[in-house]
Amino acid sequence: MKSLMDITNVCHQISKASFKNSFVNKFPGDLSGEKSTRSTPKVLYSTVDPSPVKRPKLLAWSESLGKELGLSPSHDQVDVALLAGSLVVESMIPYAACYGGHQFGHWSGQLGDGRAITLGELHCEHSHFEIQLKGAGPTPYSRRADGRAVLRSSVREYLMSEAMHYLGVPTTRALSLVSSGESVTRDMFYTGDLKDEPGAIVARVAPSFLRFGSFEILAAREEYENLVELVEWTIDNFYPEIIGEGEERILNWFKEVCERTADMIIHWLRVGFVHGVMNSDNMSILGLTIDYGPFSMLDDYNPMFTPNTTDLPGRRYAFSKQASIGQWNLERLAESLAPLFDNNIKLEAILVGYQSYFSENFYSMMGKKLGLDEVKSDDDHQLISQTDQLLRKLNFDMTLFFNLLSDVESASDPVSYFEPALYRELNTEEKKILTDYIDLYLDRISKNSFSRRASIEIMKKINPTFILRNHLLFNAIEALARGDNGPFEELREEIVNPYAKKSGALVKRRPNWAKNTPGCSTLSCSS
Ligand code: AMP
Ligand code: MG
């Protein structure tokens, strides 16, 4: 583990780094620096300084990300203040971005960074990265809220975004986690039960935090000149591979956004991730998993599972709905781009293409989870839907099921073999469903064009052994509140190798106590 000395040296380097501000320099902004809540037409951001905190303390630093950003240790002095928002260096022009969004299916108008402030960009050899503080105090977009974040949600974002990175899922990343030494008042389940909780700040990193909503607000305000500029700038900076001119270039780009969004969601389905609040302001224009809030990994397989209590009535953001919600959000993005075209025909054709792209790549991914050489025949498609039905009917733990399936040949009795992946005893009919499925599966596997060994290799690369389950996060957060950072550090180490062979409590199914524990199985947006 890194010593605190090394960590603090790294921090000092950031304050010496030269920040660039290409977004701010390119686009019109509201430069007043005022924090009061207001509507900001005709601009894409408002400059605003983070609000200093009382006693910032560094809880975590992502060394590997630091290295990627060119921030490697030196022997200087400590500067956690910068990661806490208490220090702004000369090369920074901190700002909050203005964006809109569709929340739970309805247009919400202007939203914007209410508790995130971008400090600036670090330009590396081939790319550039925004450094953004989440929980750094009020901005013009904070509306009635405080611009702060609680420790529990910050720990969740820090660990989960890093865990997703190591799982191979496109995501924003977390550079540091700092406790603020200040308390934040929250009504965790909107029941009127106000509580003071410790506050924290995550420094998160992405090439850009632009969202679908960044484009939607410009279209809604009929600010088409800014809209075209933003599209062109996004392509120039983050999609250099896009070819063509004029309309064709924008269409090629939109198609790529659709495909990146599909790829991201297919990864979510692969590892069992439920985002929980896929509003269009939480959809990255780069196809990154963004804005970690009431998310959860799946324990027992339930396609209609949503971890977000606000989403419970409609289950709009349930696990298996994420593909179609992705499309719904892309439709809203297409509507925002429509004013740049003579008609909608070509945009609509691309949206239709999303469905076939998604379907083809989803089945290919599922084939790999099962260790198939290809997914071509109707029988293969059927095996994949039978797997879905089996997991659903028997409430299998999705992750543990696929781990066990790799070595199923070694089982003399499939029912007892799969016991560690089940949450309840099976009845006679269910036992038969399971044994029939295994027979079918082994029969199909025997027809692969390559060896079973090769098939298992594929499965082990695509099926994680370790996933960051909510109860593990919950335990780590509870321990941190008691001043014990042991479980948090253990998770930080564990997330780095999610496909390695593992044993022990961290890779077991969710314990019973966690099933209905608030803040563990059920979460809200109140963070
Ligand atoms: P979310 O659903 O978390 O992405 O948030 C939706 C909108 O509410 C975004 O514009 C956020 O910036 C804003 N927001 C959420 N929490 C806070 C907070 N504590 N203070 C200010 N704005 C917030
Ligand atoms: Mg958001």
XYZ file of C-alpha atoms and ligand atoms in Angstrom:
551
model
C 0.000 0.000 0.000
C 1.156 3.576 -0.666
C 2.399 5.484 2.360
C 0.761 8.812 3.117
C 4.068 10.521 2.359
C 4.057 9.288 -1.229
C 0.432 10.243 -1.655
C 0.968 13.770 -0.445
C 3.962 14.247 -2.710
C 1.806 13.394 -5.681
C -0.770 15.932 -4.587
C 1.769 18.686 -4.526
C 2.605 17.940 -8.127
C -0.918 18.750 -9.201
C -0.725 22.238 -7.841
C 2.407 22.732 -9.926
C 0.858 21.255 -13.055
C -0.120 23.663 -15.742
C -3.848 23.449 -16.374
C -5.329 24.144 -19.776
C -8.778 25.567 -20.325
C -9.687 24.777 -23.921
C -13.451 24.425 -23.282
C -13.617 27.735 -21.429
C -11.493 29.475 -24.032
C -13.607 28.151 -26.890
C -17.158 28.809 -25.697
C -19.113 31.759 -24.331
C -19.473 31.624 -20.567
C -20.950 33.566 -17.721
C -17.789 35.016 -16.205
C -19.308 36.781 -13.207
C -18.125 34.152 -10.739
C -21.452 34.589 -8.882
C -22.737 31.526 -7.070
C -26.395 32.473 -6.790
C -28.864 30.111 -8.461
C -30.044 31.376 -11.827
C -30.820 30.591 -15.427
C -27.847 31.130 -17.750
C -29.026 31.432 -21.371
C -26.526 31.930 -24.226
C -23.584 30.448 -22.297
C -22.209 26.921 -21.887
C -20.788 27.380 -18.401
C -20.384 29.705 -15.460
C -17.002 30.334 -13.914
C -17.191 29.589 -10.215
C -14.582 28.846 -7.564
C -14.959 25.817 -5.333
C -15.823 26.694 -1.718
C -12.970 25.940 0.696
C -13.570 23.319 3.402
C -12.504 23.299 7.038
C -10.288 20.271 7.550
C -9.612 18.392 4.327
C -8.045 14.973 4.768
C -6.916 12.719 1.951
C -8.594 9.305 2.169
C -7.541 7.876 -1.171
C -5.454 8.614 -4.234
C -5.536 6.531 -7.408
C -1.898 5.996 -8.152
C -2.368 4.375 -11.553
C -4.586 7.184 -12.808
C -2.129 9.729 -11.421
C 0.590 8.078 -13.472
C -1.553 8.207 -16.605
C -1.958 11.928 -16.059
C 1.774 12.352 -15.698
C 1.565 12.948 -11.955
C 4.222 10.738 -10.420
C 5.707 11.205 -6.948
C 8.356 13.805 -6.191
C 9.762 14.851 -2.809
C 7.869 18.016 -2.209
C 5.258 19.029 0.288
C 1.654 18.219 0.931
C -1.219 19.894 -0.891
C -4.530 18.200 -0.287
C -6.155 21.623 -0.333
C -6.313 21.546 -4.128
C -8.175 18.229 -4.194
C -10.604 19.592 -1.612
C -11.401 22.758 -3.538
C -9.615 24.944 -0.987
C -6.880 25.993 -3.387
C -7.202 27.361 -6.903
C -3.919 27.803 -8.767
C -3.290 30.424 -11.394
C -3.576 28.224 -14.465
C -7.094 27.046 -13.507
C -10.343 28.644 -14.620
C -12.835 26.658 -12.508
C -16.324 26.400 -13.950
C -19.657 24.634 -13.679
C -21.128 23.440 -16.978
C -24.636 24.374 -18.063
C -26.734 21.490 -19.348
C -30.338 20.336 -19.391
C -31.871 16.929 -19.363
C -34.820 14.575 -19.436
C -35.360 13.180 -15.954
C -37.571 10.113 -15.571
C -38.964 10.698 -19.050
C -39.721 14.425 -18.722
C -37.858 17.505 -19.908
C -36.477 19.318 -16.864
C -35.037 22.398 -18.540
C -31.750 23.745 -17.212
C -29.930 21.507 -14.711
C -26.153 22.000 -14.896
C -23.293 21.114 -12.572
C -24.941 21.791 -9.234
C -22.201 20.213 -7.208
C -19.408 19.577 -9.632
C -16.744 22.101 -10.583
C -14.152 21.514 -13.281
C -10.780 22.862 -12.211
C -9.153 22.621 -15.623
C -7.688 20.184 -18.109
C -4.413 18.309 -18.047
C -3.141 17.742 -21.582
C -1.130 14.561 -22.093
C 0.574 13.376 -25.251
C -2.464 11.975 -27.079
C -5.440 13.139 -25.066
C -6.630 15.579 -22.492
C -8.424 15.048 -19.207
C -10.734 17.236 -17.198
C -10.223 17.253 -13.448
C -13.544 17.860 -11.769
C -14.370 18.124 -8.067
C -17.708 16.647 -7.042
C -19.096 18.096 -3.818
C -17.051 21.303 -3.975
C -19.834 23.715 -3.023
C -22.582 25.747 -4.656
C -22.672 26.875 -8.266
C -25.308 28.808 -10.251
C -26.822 25.392 -11.036
C -27.255 24.184 -7.433
C -30.912 25.258 -7.370
C -32.096 24.717 -3.786
C -29.325 22.259 -2.873
C -25.965 22.824 -1.171
C -23.440 21.695 -3.788
C -21.952 19.234 -1.345
C -21.692 15.436 -1.273
C -21.731 13.064 1.680
C -18.930 10.648 2.477
C -21.070 7.566 1.775
C -21.898 8.619 -1.784
C -18.345 9.814 -2.424
C -16.869 6.499 -1.271
C -19.347 4.739 -3.556
C -18.397 6.883 -6.561
C -14.670 6.636 -5.876
C -14.617 2.846 -5.531
C -17.223 1.967 -8.122
C -15.866 4.140 -10.919
C -12.409 2.662 -10.358
C -13.891 -0.852 -10.111
C -15.658 -0.347 -13.445
C -12.396 0.773 -15.019
C -10.672 -2.437 -13.943
C -13.674 -4.466 -15.108
C -13.037 -3.023 -18.557
C -16.198 -0.905 -18.633
C -15.893 2.587 -20.185
C -16.167 5.015 -17.297
C -15.140 8.296 -15.765
C -12.451 7.723 -13.165
C -11.673 8.872 -9.659
C -8.327 10.429 -8.810
C -8.840 11.164 -5.135
C -11.231 11.083 -2.222
C -10.988 13.755 0.444
C -13.098 14.111 3.587
C -14.043 17.726 4.144
C -14.135 17.861 7.948
C -17.571 19.448 7.584
C -21.004 17.945 7.956
C -23.714 17.910 5.336
C -27.420 17.607 6.144
C -29.350 14.986 4.224
C -32.769 13.356 4.214
C -31.569 9.984 2.982
C -34.952 8.565 1.951
C -36.964 11.783 1.678
C -38.934 10.883 4.813
C -38.311 14.155 6.672
C -35.657 12.473 8.814
C -32.790 14.994 8.490
C -29.335 13.835 9.512
C -25.909 15.434 9.623
C -23.428 13.314 7.735
C -19.693 13.736 7.079
C -18.981 15.493 3.788
C -16.427 14.512 1.146
C -15.124 15.487 -2.275
C -14.136 13.228 -5.152
C -11.766 14.481 -7.841
C -13.012 12.717 -10.924
C -11.416 12.542 -14.311
C -12.617 12.104 -17.877
C -11.588 13.434 -21.278
C -14.853 15.369 -21.040
C -17.922 15.443 -18.829
C -20.172 16.637 -21.677
C -23.535 14.897 -21.596
C -26.474 14.431 -23.944
C -28.035 17.231 -21.869
C -25.224 19.610 -22.867
C -26.578 19.442 -26.437
C -30.244 19.269 -25.452
C -30.181 22.591 -23.599
C -28.764 24.418 -26.641
C -31.443 22.977 -28.914
C -34.189 23.741 -26.372
C -32.981 27.351 -26.218
C -32.640 27.495 -30.005
C -28.991 28.496 -29.637
C -28.044 26.744 -32.862
C -24.768 28.527 -33.430
C -23.465 27.280 -30.087
C -24.938 23.854 -30.828
C -23.003 23.501 -34.110
C -19.834 24.740 -32.441
C -20.221 22.261 -29.595
C -20.800 19.360 -31.992
C -17.758 20.333 -34.079
C -15.575 20.835 -31.006
C -16.635 17.484 -29.546
C -15.792 15.696 -32.798
C -12.475 17.524 -33.226
C -11.353 16.797 -29.691
C -12.803 13.404 -28.816
C -13.719 11.727 -32.099
C -10.715 12.453 -34.332
C -11.413 9.286 -36.336
C -14.712 10.658 -37.701
C -14.494 11.405 -41.397
C -16.672 13.379 -43.818
C -17.815 16.964 -44.152
C -20.859 18.932 -43.005
C -24.004 16.860 -42.418
C -22.254 13.615 -43.226
C -19.629 14.233 -40.551
C -22.274 14.896 -37.906
C -24.177 11.768 -38.929
C -21.034 9.642 -38.737
C -20.398 11.061 -35.295
C -23.940 10.458 -34.078
C -23.683 6.850 -35.256
C -20.474 6.490 -33.254
C -22.155 7.995 -30.162
C -24.951 5.417 -30.571
C -22.435 2.585 -30.835
C -20.376 3.754 -27.870
C -23.559 4.035 -25.810
C -24.577 0.517 -26.849
C -21.098 -0.840 -26.066
C -21.221 0.731 -22.606
C -24.636 -0.720 -21.784
C -23.625 -4.164 -23.085
C -20.702 -4.021 -20.665
C -23.165 -3.139 -17.875
C -25.225 -6.201 -18.748
C -22.086 -8.314 -18.893
C -20.926 -7.447 -15.369
C -24.400 -6.957 -13.845
C -24.360 -3.188 -13.320
C -27.553 -1.173 -12.822
C -26.931 2.569 -13.172
C -30.150 3.505 -11.397
C -30.709 6.980 -12.823
C -30.180 7.032 -16.586
C -31.568 10.521 -17.089
C -30.249 12.164 -20.248
C -28.139 14.544 -18.151
C -26.350 11.447 -16.840
C -25.501 10.084 -20.312
C -21.939 10.888 -21.338
C -21.431 12.028 -24.932
C -18.289 9.861 -24.909
C -20.133 6.672 -23.929
C -18.646 6.595 -20.436
C -20.431 5.453 -17.305
C -20.975 8.741 -15.492
C -22.583 10.127 -12.325
C -22.466 7.251 -9.889
C -25.447 7.616 -7.556
C -28.068 5.004 -6.654
C -26.321 2.245 -8.659
C -25.954 -1.401 -7.759
C -24.412 -4.592 -9.015
C -26.889 -7.439 -9.373
C -26.803 -10.064 -6.659
C -29.745 -12.411 -7.288
C -30.776 -12.178 -10.921
C -33.863 -10.078 -11.370
C -34.147 -8.210 -14.687
C -36.619 -5.771 -13.107
C -34.304 -4.856 -10.249
C -33.769 -1.150 -9.667
C -31.719 -0.004 -6.687
C -33.154 3.533 -6.839
C -36.100 4.070 -4.457
C -37.257 7.054 -6.538
C -37.498 4.681 -9.515
C -39.528 2.023 -7.714
C -43.006 2.937 -8.934
C -42.164 2.604 -12.649
C -38.838 0.708 -12.598
C -37.854 2.786 -15.618
C -34.172 2.214 -14.913
C -34.324 -1.495 -14.074
C -31.423 -3.760 -15.113
C -32.980 -5.173 -18.268
C -34.494 -1.875 -19.402
C -31.122 -0.173 -19.772
C -30.781 -1.049 -23.467
C -34.102 0.538 -24.408
C -33.547 3.524 -22.110
C -30.213 4.028 -23.857
C -32.136 4.236 -27.108
C -34.739 6.575 -25.612
C -31.977 8.947 -24.530
C -30.313 8.727 -27.951
C -33.655 9.703 -29.480
C -33.670 12.834 -27.308
C -30.124 13.579 -28.468
C -31.184 13.058 -32.096
C -34.062 15.501 -31.604
C -31.545 18.073 -30.390
C -29.389 17.540 -33.463
C -32.361 17.593 -35.858
C -32.303 21.407 -36.333
C -28.888 20.966 -37.983
C -30.463 18.827 -40.749
C -32.984 19.410 -43.533
C -34.996 16.398 -42.391
C -34.812 13.605 -39.814
C -34.601 10.621 -42.138
C -30.903 9.905 -41.729
C -30.901 10.442 -37.957
C -33.850 8.065 -37.659
C -32.075 5.437 -39.759
C -29.108 5.578 -37.375
C -31.420 5.079 -34.403
C -32.863 1.985 -36.078
C -29.283 0.814 -36.566
C -28.730 1.107 -32.798
C -31.173 -1.751 -32.229
C -29.472 -4.172 -34.585
C -26.006 -3.121 -33.416
C -27.078 -3.654 -29.824
C -28.695 -6.987 -30.474
C -25.775 -8.411 -32.450
C -23.170 -7.307 -29.922
C -25.270 -8.311 -26.936
C -25.633 -11.871 -28.244
C -21.960 -12.037 -29.077
C -21.124 -10.930 -25.515
C -23.514 -13.479 -24.017
C -22.009 -16.185 -26.214
C -18.608 -15.401 -24.709
C -20.023 -15.476 -21.173
C -21.176 -18.995 -21.964
C -17.925 -19.978 -23.685
C -19.497 -20.507 -27.124
C -17.360 -20.289 -30.246
C -20.026 -18.298 -32.079
C -23.669 -17.292 -31.786
C -25.239 -17.988 -35.136
C -27.991 -20.548 -35.013
C -31.465 -20.158 -33.570
C -30.483 -22.805 -31.040
C -27.667 -20.567 -29.786
C -30.011 -17.614 -29.413
C -32.400 -19.896 -27.621
C -29.699 -21.127 -25.245
C -29.007 -17.516 -24.306
C -32.667 -16.829 -23.543
C -32.895 -20.113 -21.647
C -29.936 -18.980 -19.541
C -31.818 -15.757 -18.809
C -34.936 -17.694 -17.818
C -32.966 -20.093 -15.641
C -31.223 -17.298 -13.737
C -34.505 -15.484 -13.306
C -36.614 -18.474 -12.239
C -34.129 -19.856 -9.761
C -32.915 -16.421 -8.584
C -29.325 -17.325 -9.241
C -26.538 -15.005 -8.291
C -25.522 -13.903 -11.782
C -21.786 -13.548 -11.160
C -21.403 -16.762 -9.176
C -23.472 -18.702 -11.701
C -21.146 -17.839 -14.589
C -18.052 -18.511 -12.451
C -19.319 -21.974 -11.594
C -20.424 -22.694 -15.140
C -16.785 -22.641 -16.316
C -16.043 -25.825 -14.380
C -19.450 -27.459 -14.453
C -18.054 -30.661 -16.004
C -16.381 -31.454 -12.693
C -19.763 -31.587 -10.895
C -21.202 -35.006 -10.152
C -24.403 -33.381 -8.859
C -25.175 -30.025 -10.521
C -27.708 -29.066 -7.861
C -25.288 -29.177 -4.937
C -22.518 -27.857 -7.193
C -24.474 -24.641 -7.843
C -25.583 -24.213 -4.222
C -23.079 -21.355 -3.492
C -24.721 -19.324 -6.272
C -28.292 -19.774 -5.007
C -30.241 -17.717 -2.496
C -32.745 -20.433 -1.560
C -33.389 -24.146 -1.693
C -34.715 -25.491 -4.972
C -37.853 -27.613 -5.218
C -37.961 -30.808 -7.286
C -39.197 -29.088 -10.415
C -36.508 -26.417 -10.168
C -33.800 -29.044 -9.688
C -34.952 -30.664 -12.913
C -34.907 -27.323 -14.750
C -31.308 -26.885 -13.636
C -30.111 -30.383 -14.589
C -31.866 -30.175 -17.973
C -30.222 -26.842 -18.628
C -26.765 -28.194 -17.772
C -27.285 -31.153 -20.121
C -28.294 -28.800 -22.894
C -25.346 -26.528 -22.166
C -22.760 -29.302 -22.125
C -24.159 -30.692 -25.337
C -23.747 -27.304 -27.046
C -20.269 -26.802 -25.617
C -19.198 -30.176 -27.007
C -19.994 -28.822 -30.499
C -17.585 -25.876 -30.205
C -14.949 -25.660 -32.920
C -12.269 -25.308 -30.237
C -11.332 -27.175 -27.057
C -13.175 -26.833 -23.784
C -9.978 -25.348 -22.413
C -10.131 -22.545 -24.956
C -13.795 -22.021 -24.125
C -13.021 -21.728 -20.401
C -10.255 -19.215 -21.171
C -12.806 -17.001 -22.907
C -15.262 -17.331 -20.019
C -12.681 -16.416 -17.410
C -11.715 -13.270 -19.270
C -15.273 -12.017 -19.574
C -16.940 -13.177 -16.337
C -15.626 -11.285 -13.310
C -15.009 -13.208 -10.091
C -15.113 -10.069 -7.970
C -17.851 -7.475 -8.240
C -18.273 -4.513 -5.926
C -21.546 -5.516 -4.308
C -23.541 -2.943 -2.395
C -23.162 -4.703 0.936
C -19.363 -4.552 0.578
C -19.570 -0.821 -0.058
C -21.996 -0.485 2.841
C -19.618 -2.281 5.240
C -16.664 -0.184 4.119
C -18.646 3.041 4.595
C -19.860 1.988 8.076
C -16.299 1.110 9.093
C -14.946 4.431 7.789
C -17.552 6.249 9.866
C -16.113 4.428 12.920
C -12.611 5.523 11.909
C -11.605 2.107 10.548
C -10.317 2.309 6.956
C -9.437 -1.430 6.796
C -12.440 -2.641 4.737
C -12.175 0.406 2.430
C -8.500 -0.322 1.748
C -9.291 -3.996 1.234
C -11.823 -3.082 -1.467
C -9.375 -0.688 -3.099
C -6.984 -3.573 -3.524
C -9.630 -6.064 -4.579
C -11.152 -3.989 -7.399
C -7.882 -4.003 -9.324
C -8.031 -7.689 -10.320
C -11.689 -8.562 -10.849
C -11.013 -11.570 -13.088
C -8.430 -13.362 -10.935
C -9.282 -16.647 -9.232
C -10.441 -15.770 -5.741
C -11.921 -17.201 -2.586
C -13.166 -15.740 0.687
C -15.998 -13.552 1.936
C -15.583 -10.843 -0.713
C -16.546 -13.202 -3.518
C -19.521 -14.836 -1.836
C -23.190 -14.140 -2.520
C -24.904 -11.266 -0.696
C -25.516 -12.183 2.963
C -29.124 -12.281 4.209
C -28.830 -9.226 6.431
C -28.058 -7.077 3.394
C -31.200 -7.949 1.459
C -33.439 -5.224 2.836
C -30.984 -2.936 4.577
C -31.577 0.718 3.632
C -28.509 2.306 2.047
C -27.417 -1.169 1.016
C -30.083 -2.778 -1.152
C -32.152 0.379 -1.542
C -30.649 3.748 -2.321
C -31.880 7.195 -3.161
C -30.536 10.128 -5.147
C -30.020 11.980 -1.847
C -26.282 12.087 -1.674
P -28.165 13.674 -10.463
O -29.456 12.960 -10.630
O -27.405 13.293 -9.222
O -27.313 13.561 -11.682
O -28.488 15.229 -10.244
C -29.381 15.951 -11.043
C -29.105 17.431 -10.935
O -29.177 17.856 -9.570
C -27.735 17.849 -11.441
O -27.869 19.097 -12.061
C -26.930 17.953 -10.169
O -25.837 18.832 -10.293
C -27.964 18.477 -9.176
N -27.648 18.111 -7.795
C -27.730 16.880 -7.224
N -27.344 16.927 -5.934
C -26.999 18.212 -5.672
C -26.513 18.911 -4.519
N -26.290 18.310 -3.356
N -26.271 20.244 -4.641
C -26.486 20.881 -5.811
N -26.946 20.283 -6.913
C -27.197 18.978 -6.865
Mg -26.028 14.019 -12.812
